[in-house]
Amino acid sequence: MTLESILALVPTPATFEIAPGAAPFALDAGDRDGAIEFALDVIDEVLVTEGALGDEGYRLSVDAYVMRAEAQTEAGLFYARQSLTQLVSRGAGGWHVPALSITDAPRFAYRGVMLDVARHFFDVETVFAYIDRAASLKFNALHLHLSDDQGWRIEITSRPGLTDGAGGFYSQEDYREIVSYAASRHMIVVPEIDVPSHTHAVSLAYPELCEPVVLNDDHRAQAVELGQDLPVAGEPYAGWAVGFSSLKIHNEATYAFLADVFGELAALTPGPYLHLGGDEAFGTTAPDFALFMARASEIVRATGKTPISWHEAGAAPGLATGSIGQYWNYTTPEDGHGEHALAFIRGGGSLILSPADAAYLDMKHDASTPLGLTWANGPTSVEHAYSWDAAAVIDGVDDGDILGVEAPLWTETIATLADIDTMAFPRIAAIAELAWSPAAAELRTWASFRQRVGALGPLWASQGIGFFASPEIQWAHE
Ligand code: TNX
C-alpha cells in the first residue's frame, strides 16, 4: 500500500473522483506541520449561495494549479479544510495533495462525542484538545457529562454548594470559553446533568433533596470484586457503582432545584439541547421514575431547549413531546431496550445512537489494554467499532428517525489527555465515519477504513495524539 494509492480521508466522502496520473498540487518542502499550514493558506475558498451542499457540505477540487473549496456555509469550508489536512502526504516529489474532486455532505445532522468530566475532571485546556481532535473528524457536538455521584463540575450560582466537593469544576466563565472554542470549530456543547440517579454529589451539598443510598446485591458483589468501598451517605464517593442515589421524587424542592439548574445551563448554552440523564435509576420504582422524567423533561423544555435523555426514559409515558433518546444498549438490542428507544419516535422525537458494544470509547481495546472497562460484551476492537450501521440497530428505526451518532467516553479509569487519546483513537474515527459517511459511500467498508485510518497515523503522531496502535491496522510511517 502506498499513500498515493488510497484516498486517505476519514470519514470517507459521499462522492469523489481521483484523476489517475494527474499531477498533484505541490506544496513547499518542509516539515509536515509547516506543509499543512501552507496548504491552508493557498486554498481558494468560495462561499456559494446555490446548490445542494446544505449546512455542512463542501466541494473540493485539486489539480496541479489550484486547490479550491466551495460551500454554502463557513462550516462547510471548515470541513473542506479538515479533509485537505488529511490529504496532504509526502510523495517522491515532496509534500503534495493529489489531484481530485470531492463532493461531500454528512449523513446525520448530529455527530457527537461525549466526555465524562464527573468521574475524572478535565481542565479547560484538555477539553479544548478533545474538541480539536473531534472537529478534525467532522464531529459537531460535544456532550459534557457534567454531574455524577463522584462530583458536580459546573458552577450554578443559585446553588453554590454543588461545587464545594473535591476534584474541580468549570466556573461559568470556563464553560463559556468551552462553548466559544467549540463554536469556533463548528461544534455545539450539549451539557448533561444526570438525574434522578447519579446524584450522590448533590446529596453532599443539599442532603434534603436526596433519598438515602439504596444498595443491591450487584453493588455489593462489584465492591468486593473491585476492592472498592460502598457509597456512604454524607461521604464523597469515588468508586464505580451506579444507580444507588436518587433525588427525592415526591418533593417540590427537587423541581425548584431542577428549574434553577437547567435554567442557568440553558442561559449559558447556545446549542438547542440539554441532556437530563435518566439512566440507571435502580433504586427508583417504575411509576416514580415515570413521574420524575415527565416533570424533569418538561422543566427542560420550558427553558426553550430540547430535552435529551438516555433511552431508559422512553419507559416514561409523560416525557416532554419531541424528547430525544440516546440509545446506549447493544448493536443487537437486549429485551425491552429497543422498545424504550422507539417510544421517543412515537413521542415526536428522534434518536442518537451510542451502542455501548461499538461506540463506547471506554471499553478496552483488547484483553491486555490497561485502561478501560469490559461490561459491554467485552473489549471492543476497531473492526467491531466500525462494523455496524445506525439504521440497522433497532427494528423500525431508519435514517429519518435518527438525529445522529455519538461516541461516549466514560472516565472511571481515564484521568489524563494521554489516557483519553489511547482509549479514543483510532475507534473515534470509526464512529466519525458511521456518523458522517453515507451508508452507500464507495469506501464505506472495513477493508478500506483500516487502510485509510492507518494512513492517518503519521498525522496524528505529528499532532501529539498517542493513539492505540491496534494490530488490526497497518499503520503508515510517513
Ligand atoms: C454505563 S450506559 C453508564 C455510565 C458508566 C458507563 C461505563 C449509561 C448511560 N451509563 O454511568 O460510566 O456505563 O462504561
XYZ file of C-alpha atoms and ligand atoms in Angstrom:
492
model
C 0.000 0.000 0.000
C 1.262 3.445 -0.790
C -0.420 6.571 0.437
C -0.854 7.680 -3.157
C -2.933 4.621 -3.973
C -5.704 5.316 -1.448
C -7.878 8.295 -0.637
C -6.629 8.786 2.914
C -9.744 10.501 4.246
C -11.727 9.663 7.393
C -14.681 9.940 7.375
C -14.852 8.936 3.751
C -16.633 11.469 1.486
C -20.007 10.943 -0.126
C -18.549 11.021 -3.642
C -15.120 11.614 -5.120
C -13.071 11.245 -8.248
C -9.331 10.863 -8.390
C -7.542 11.885 -11.558
C -5.164 8.983 -12.088
C -1.738 10.053 -13.204
C -2.603 13.770 -12.982
C -0.005 15.986 -11.378
C -0.794 16.762 -7.730
C -0.806 20.191 -6.131
C 2.726 20.558 -4.847
C 3.430 22.161 -1.502
C 6.672 23.631 -0.287
C 9.010 21.043 1.115
C 9.321 21.193 4.848
C 8.115 19.512 7.946
C 4.616 18.141 7.859
C 3.113 20.798 10.147
C 4.619 23.535 8.013
C 3.242 21.942 4.876
C -0.244 21.838 6.302
C -0.116 25.488 7.318
C 0.995 26.351 3.809
C -1.802 24.319 2.274
C -4.412 26.145 4.317
C -3.040 29.489 3.188
C -3.214 28.724 -0.508
C -6.623 27.125 -0.631
C -9.083 29.122 -2.654
C -12.253 29.250 -0.514
C -15.574 30.296 -2.003
C -18.954 30.696 -0.342
C -21.660 29.839 -2.843
C -25.333 30.606 -2.468
C -26.759 27.921 -4.692
C -26.522 24.195 -4.822
C -27.240 21.157 -2.769
C -24.305 21.230 -0.392
C -26.527 22.138 2.557
C -25.478 23.385 6.001
C -22.304 21.371 6.277
C -21.405 20.067 2.832
C -18.486 21.150 0.677
C -16.874 20.598 -2.675
C -13.131 20.344 -3.003
C -11.206 20.281 -6.237
C -7.465 19.987 -6.542
C -5.234 19.937 -9.582
C -1.645 20.935 -10.205
C -2.561 24.645 -10.226
C -5.260 25.259 -7.656
C -6.944 23.871 -4.588
C -10.485 25.139 -4.420
C -13.117 24.655 -1.709
C -16.756 25.595 -2.150
C -19.517 25.533 0.437
C -22.688 27.353 1.356
C -21.574 27.876 4.956
C -18.456 28.532 6.995
C -18.965 25.054 8.481
C -18.733 23.534 5.016
C -15.485 25.392 4.313
C -14.202 24.246 7.700
C -14.882 20.611 6.769
C -13.194 21.101 3.398
C -10.125 22.280 5.308
C -10.246 19.242 7.615
C -10.310 16.986 4.555
C -7.437 18.840 2.983
C -5.331 18.447 6.117
C -5.762 14.678 5.927
C -4.995 14.603 2.199
C -1.529 16.154 2.481
C 1.093 13.475 2.022
C 4.706 13.091 1.033
C 5.430 11.534 -2.354
C 8.563 11.273 -4.440
C 8.497 14.971 -5.293
C 7.807 16.262 -1.790
C 4.617 17.267 0.021
C 1.500 17.362 -2.079
C -2.247 16.958 -2.326
C -3.432 14.531 -5.016
C -5.485 15.788 -7.962
C -9.097 15.005 -7.136
C -12.586 16.316 -6.725
C -14.835 15.612 -3.771
C -18.477 16.450 -3.175
C -19.340 15.723 0.409
C -22.085 16.226 2.986
C -22.939 14.410 6.202
C -25.451 11.595 6.574
C -26.514 12.715 10.067
C -27.034 16.217 11.449
C -25.797 15.289 14.938
C -22.304 13.795 15.236
C -21.245 13.705 18.841
C -18.517 12.842 21.253
C -19.187 12.690 24.979
C -16.626 13.342 27.668
C -17.416 12.322 31.243
C -15.850 15.096 33.320
C -17.514 13.877 36.531
C -15.715 10.589 37.274
C -12.470 12.376 36.478
C -12.388 16.113 35.928
C -10.519 17.507 32.907
C -9.314 21.088 32.756
C -10.371 23.535 30.058
C -7.171 23.013 28.026
C -7.832 19.273 27.862
C -11.388 19.881 26.711
C -10.039 22.238 24.018
C -7.680 19.475 22.875
C -10.529 16.982 22.662
C -12.633 19.489 20.702
C -9.769 19.858 18.186
C -9.490 16.109 17.806
C -13.224 15.637 17.338
C -13.631 18.569 14.933
C -10.843 17.208 12.738
C -13.041 14.122 12.227
C -16.085 16.304 11.434
C -17.921 15.774 14.724
C -20.167 18.717 15.526
C -21.357 18.118 19.107
C -19.517 17.869 22.418
C -21.691 16.278 25.089
C -20.267 17.040 28.529
C -21.377 14.686 31.312
C -21.175 17.385 33.994
C -22.518 15.655 37.087
C -22.470 12.226 38.630
C -22.157 10.522 42.012
C -18.452 11.359 42.120
C -18.738 15.096 41.515
C -20.610 18.132 40.228
C -18.488 20.005 37.668
C -20.341 23.178 36.671
C -20.863 26.307 38.748
C -24.542 27.024 39.413
C -24.707 30.428 41.059
C -28.105 29.862 42.661
C -26.868 26.595 44.249
C -23.272 27.362 45.197
C -22.819 24.312 47.435
C -22.826 21.941 44.453
C -19.222 22.670 43.506
C -17.807 22.566 47.060
C -16.580 18.990 46.568
C -13.094 17.904 45.532
C -11.773 17.267 42.034
C -12.537 20.503 40.216
C -15.302 22.224 38.302
C -15.851 24.712 35.491
C -16.757 28.235 36.524
C -19.446 29.699 34.312
C -16.684 31.700 32.649
C -14.752 28.470 31.922
C -17.883 26.930 30.462
C -18.460 29.968 28.237
C -14.894 29.607 26.981
C -15.505 25.946 26.151
C -18.713 26.850 24.322
C -16.977 29.516 22.269
C -13.930 27.351 21.494
C -16.294 24.610 20.328
C -18.280 27.108 18.237
C -15.097 28.257 16.512
C -14.749 24.637 15.353
C -18.421 24.374 14.416
C -19.356 22.249 17.427
C -22.201 22.764 19.871
C -21.939 21.863 23.545
C -24.613 19.574 24.993
C -24.462 19.806 28.785
C -25.754 16.855 30.818
C -26.970 16.963 34.377
C -27.759 13.344 35.186
C -30.951 12.891 37.246
C -32.736 11.410 39.171
C -29.933 8.938 39.970
C -26.174 9.631 39.676
C -26.782 12.369 42.271
C -24.684 11.389 45.302
C -22.647 14.586 44.829
C -25.870 16.614 45.148
C -26.613 14.867 48.450
C -23.324 16.060 49.947
C -24.271 19.694 49.392
C -28.064 19.507 49.725
C -28.955 16.313 51.646
C -32.570 17.435 51.961
C -33.026 16.902 48.191
C -31.899 13.273 48.163
C -33.038 9.801 49.171
C -30.879 7.539 51.340
C -28.362 5.326 49.479
C -30.072 2.190 48.063
C -27.719 -0.749 47.524
C -28.457 -4.021 45.736
C -26.599 -7.343 45.548
C -24.791 -6.305 42.366
C -23.380 -3.250 44.115
C -22.089 -5.406 46.994
C -20.598 -8.059 44.703
C -18.923 -5.435 42.491
C -17.398 -3.644 45.503
C -15.837 -6.920 46.688
C -14.594 -7.791 43.203
C -13.004 -4.372 42.647
C -11.851 -3.892 46.244
C -13.798 -0.617 46.419
C -15.779 0.906 49.280
C -19.564 1.034 49.055
C -21.124 4.503 48.915
C -21.999 6.014 52.298
C -24.462 8.844 52.950
C -22.729 12.123 53.636
C -19.307 10.983 52.392
C -17.701 11.642 48.992
C -17.715 8.594 46.723
C -15.007 7.640 44.217
C -15.982 4.065 43.255
C -17.646 2.705 40.117
C -21.083 1.703 41.443
C -24.051 3.212 39.593
C -27.733 3.697 40.349
C -27.661 3.820 44.168
C -28.522 7.503 44.572
C -31.682 9.462 43.818
C -33.241 12.854 44.106
C -36.484 12.863 46.124
C -39.257 12.443 43.611
C -42.233 13.478 45.798
C -40.718 16.721 46.949
C -41.415 20.068 45.316
C -37.983 21.333 46.342
C -36.484 18.857 43.852
C -38.277 20.512 40.950
C -37.354 24.000 42.109
C -33.748 22.766 42.151
C -34.047 21.408 38.600
C -35.601 24.646 37.383
C -32.661 26.607 38.808
C -30.010 24.265 37.434
C -31.451 23.813 33.950
C -32.396 27.492 33.815
C -28.800 28.571 34.386
C -27.466 25.935 31.990
C -29.893 26.971 29.271
C -28.794 30.586 29.642
C -25.139 29.549 29.264
C -25.687 27.196 26.329
C -26.425 28.489 22.819
C -26.942 24.984 21.404
C -30.504 23.612 21.201
C -30.158 20.674 23.622
C -29.972 19.975 27.361
C -29.364 16.382 28.475
C -31.005 15.265 31.695
C -29.612 11.760 32.008
C -32.251 9.388 33.334
C -30.077 6.265 33.215
C -29.664 3.517 35.797
C -32.155 4.681 38.428
C -32.035 1.283 40.118
C -33.434 2.384 43.489
C -36.480 4.092 41.955
C -39.834 2.381 41.228
C -41.132 2.463 37.657
C -44.064 4.805 38.468
C -41.806 7.199 40.383
C -39.265 7.171 37.548
C -42.004 7.923 35.012
C -43.385 10.764 37.089
C -39.957 12.254 37.621
C -38.814 12.066 33.994
C -42.077 13.596 32.799
C -41.717 16.590 35.108
C -37.966 16.985 34.654
C -38.185 16.829 30.854
C -40.959 19.478 30.906
C -38.724 21.691 33.054
C -36.004 21.386 30.426
C -38.451 22.113 27.635
C -39.702 25.187 29.479
C -36.180 26.637 29.179
C -36.663 26.587 25.401
C -34.248 23.709 24.866
C -34.958 20.224 23.524
C -34.508 17.561 26.213
C -32.232 14.583 25.571
C -32.272 11.595 27.914
C -30.776 8.116 27.949
C -33.154 5.637 26.347
C -34.473 4.127 29.605
C -36.523 7.295 29.903
C -38.603 6.016 26.985
C -40.379 3.963 29.661
C -41.921 7.192 30.967
C -45.203 7.849 29.121
C -45.325 11.532 30.028
C -41.947 12.537 28.640
C -41.939 16.003 27.049
C -43.063 15.877 23.399
C -40.147 15.871 20.987
C -37.663 14.493 23.532
C -34.578 12.901 22.021
C -33.456 9.494 23.246
C -29.828 8.474 23.458
C -29.653 4.721 22.939
C -26.797 3.017 24.801
C -27.761 -0.673 24.698
C -26.055 -3.007 22.239
C -25.898 -3.114 18.438
C -28.251 -6.077 18.879
C -30.705 -4.788 21.492
C -31.422 -6.774 24.618
C -35.045 -7.315 25.629
C -37.005 -4.118 26.141
C -34.315 -1.615 25.173
C -35.413 -1.250 21.553
C -38.996 -0.614 22.714
C -37.889 2.170 25.026
C -35.955 3.740 22.171
C -38.980 3.512 19.851
C -41.077 5.426 22.388
C -39.077 8.582 21.597
C -40.051 8.369 17.942
C -43.695 7.814 18.816
C -43.402 10.886 21.043
C -42.379 13.062 18.115
C -38.657 12.923 18.851
C -35.680 11.126 17.402
C -32.669 9.068 18.470
C -28.960 9.443 18.976
C -27.277 6.056 18.713
C -24.407 5.158 21.036
C -24.483 1.366 21.238
C -22.166 0.507 24.114
C -20.533 -2.527 22.492
C -19.419 -0.446 19.492
C -19.445 3.276 20.324
C -18.287 3.376 23.983
C -14.688 4.535 23.800
C -14.027 3.478 27.405
C -14.273 -0.222 26.573
C -10.889 -1.949 26.487
C -9.392 -2.415 23.010
C -8.413 -5.967 23.846
C -7.845 -8.062 26.937
C -4.406 -6.555 27.537
C -5.487 -2.879 27.493
C -4.532 -1.436 30.911
C -7.289 1.200 30.992
C -10.983 0.792 30.369
C -13.906 -1.456 31.192
C -15.352 -4.615 29.649
C -19.017 -4.721 30.682
C -20.362 -4.053 27.159
C -19.812 -7.554 25.754
C -16.073 -7.496 26.448
C -13.357 -5.459 24.709
C -14.214 -3.542 21.517
C -11.899 -3.988 18.535
C -11.599 -1.316 15.864
C -13.373 -3.634 13.454
C -16.291 -4.050 15.852
C -16.459 -0.289 16.482
C -16.686 0.169 12.697
C -18.886 -2.721 11.601
C -22.435 -1.627 12.352
C -24.926 0.727 10.818
C -27.115 3.220 12.646
C -30.225 2.243 10.673
C -29.762 -1.477 11.383
C -29.717 -1.416 15.196
C -33.389 -1.089 16.190
C -36.155 -2.659 14.116
C -38.380 0.045 12.688
C -35.809 2.835 13.093
C -34.347 4.237 9.898
C -32.375 7.320 8.896
C -35.357 9.652 9.215
C -35.749 8.719 12.903
C -32.083 9.148 13.690
C -30.708 12.526 14.690
C -27.221 11.116 14.797
C -24.492 9.015 16.324
C -22.348 9.689 19.387
C -19.211 8.135 20.883
C -19.234 8.453 24.698
C -16.045 8.326 26.755
C -16.756 7.472 30.395
C -13.815 8.143 32.636
C -13.843 5.828 35.634
C -10.369 4.628 34.522
C -9.291 7.659 32.483
C -7.555 10.636 34.083
C -5.348 12.454 31.537
C -5.311 13.615 27.912
C -2.910 10.758 27.148
C -5.470 8.325 28.608
C -8.207 9.932 26.510
C -6.114 9.603 23.340
C -5.142 5.999 23.875
C -8.745 4.953 24.517
C -10.418 7.139 21.884
C -8.034 6.629 18.952
C -8.440 5.028 16.471
C -12.009 3.962 17.357
C -13.280 7.549 17.435
C -12.503 7.655 13.708
C -14.743 4.638 13.143
C -17.646 6.385 14.863
C -16.926 9.580 12.922
C -17.373 7.636 9.691
C -20.577 5.962 10.927
C -21.938 9.437 11.705
C -20.800 11.313 8.582
C -20.435 8.992 5.600
C -23.467 7.836 3.620
C -24.084 4.107 4.051
C -23.606 3.696 0.290
C -20.344 5.661 0.016
C -17.907 3.785 -2.171
C -15.221 3.405 0.502
C -17.558 2.759 3.471
C -16.101 -0.708 4.075
C -13.908 -2.134 6.801
C -11.246 -3.113 4.249
C -10.981 0.487 3.092
C -11.371 2.065 6.537
C -8.466 0.160 8.035
C -6.187 1.347 5.246
C -7.361 4.938 5.448
C -7.084 5.065 9.223
C -3.611 3.568 9.021
C -2.614 6.382 6.691
C -3.608 8.923 9.366
C -1.125 7.557 11.908
C 1.680 9.980 10.947
C -0.684 12.960 11.027
C -1.953 12.003 14.483
C 1.596 11.422 15.692
C 2.604 14.877 14.411
C -0.314 16.340 16.390
C 0.823 14.622 19.593
C -2.065 12.169 19.662
C -0.905 8.981 21.384
C -3.299 6.640 19.617
C -3.560 2.920 20.374
C -1.523 1.252 17.610
C -4.049 -1.504 17.109
C -2.590 -4.575 15.373
C -5.747 -4.665 13.250
C -4.429 -1.637 11.360
C -1.458 -1.443 9.022
C -0.020 1.866 10.207
C 1.795 4.063 7.721
C 5.033 5.585 8.967
C 5.116 8.764 6.968
C -22.805 2.998 31.870
S -24.862 3.398 29.808
C -23.178 4.275 32.243
C -22.198 5.106 32.995
C -20.879 4.417 33.191
C -20.543 3.600 31.958
C -19.204 2.945 31.981
C -25.009 4.720 30.733
C -25.966 5.690 30.263
N -24.326 4.884 31.874
O -22.762 5.500 34.221
O -19.902 5.364 33.435
O -21.522 2.607 31.794
O -18.920 2.324 30.763
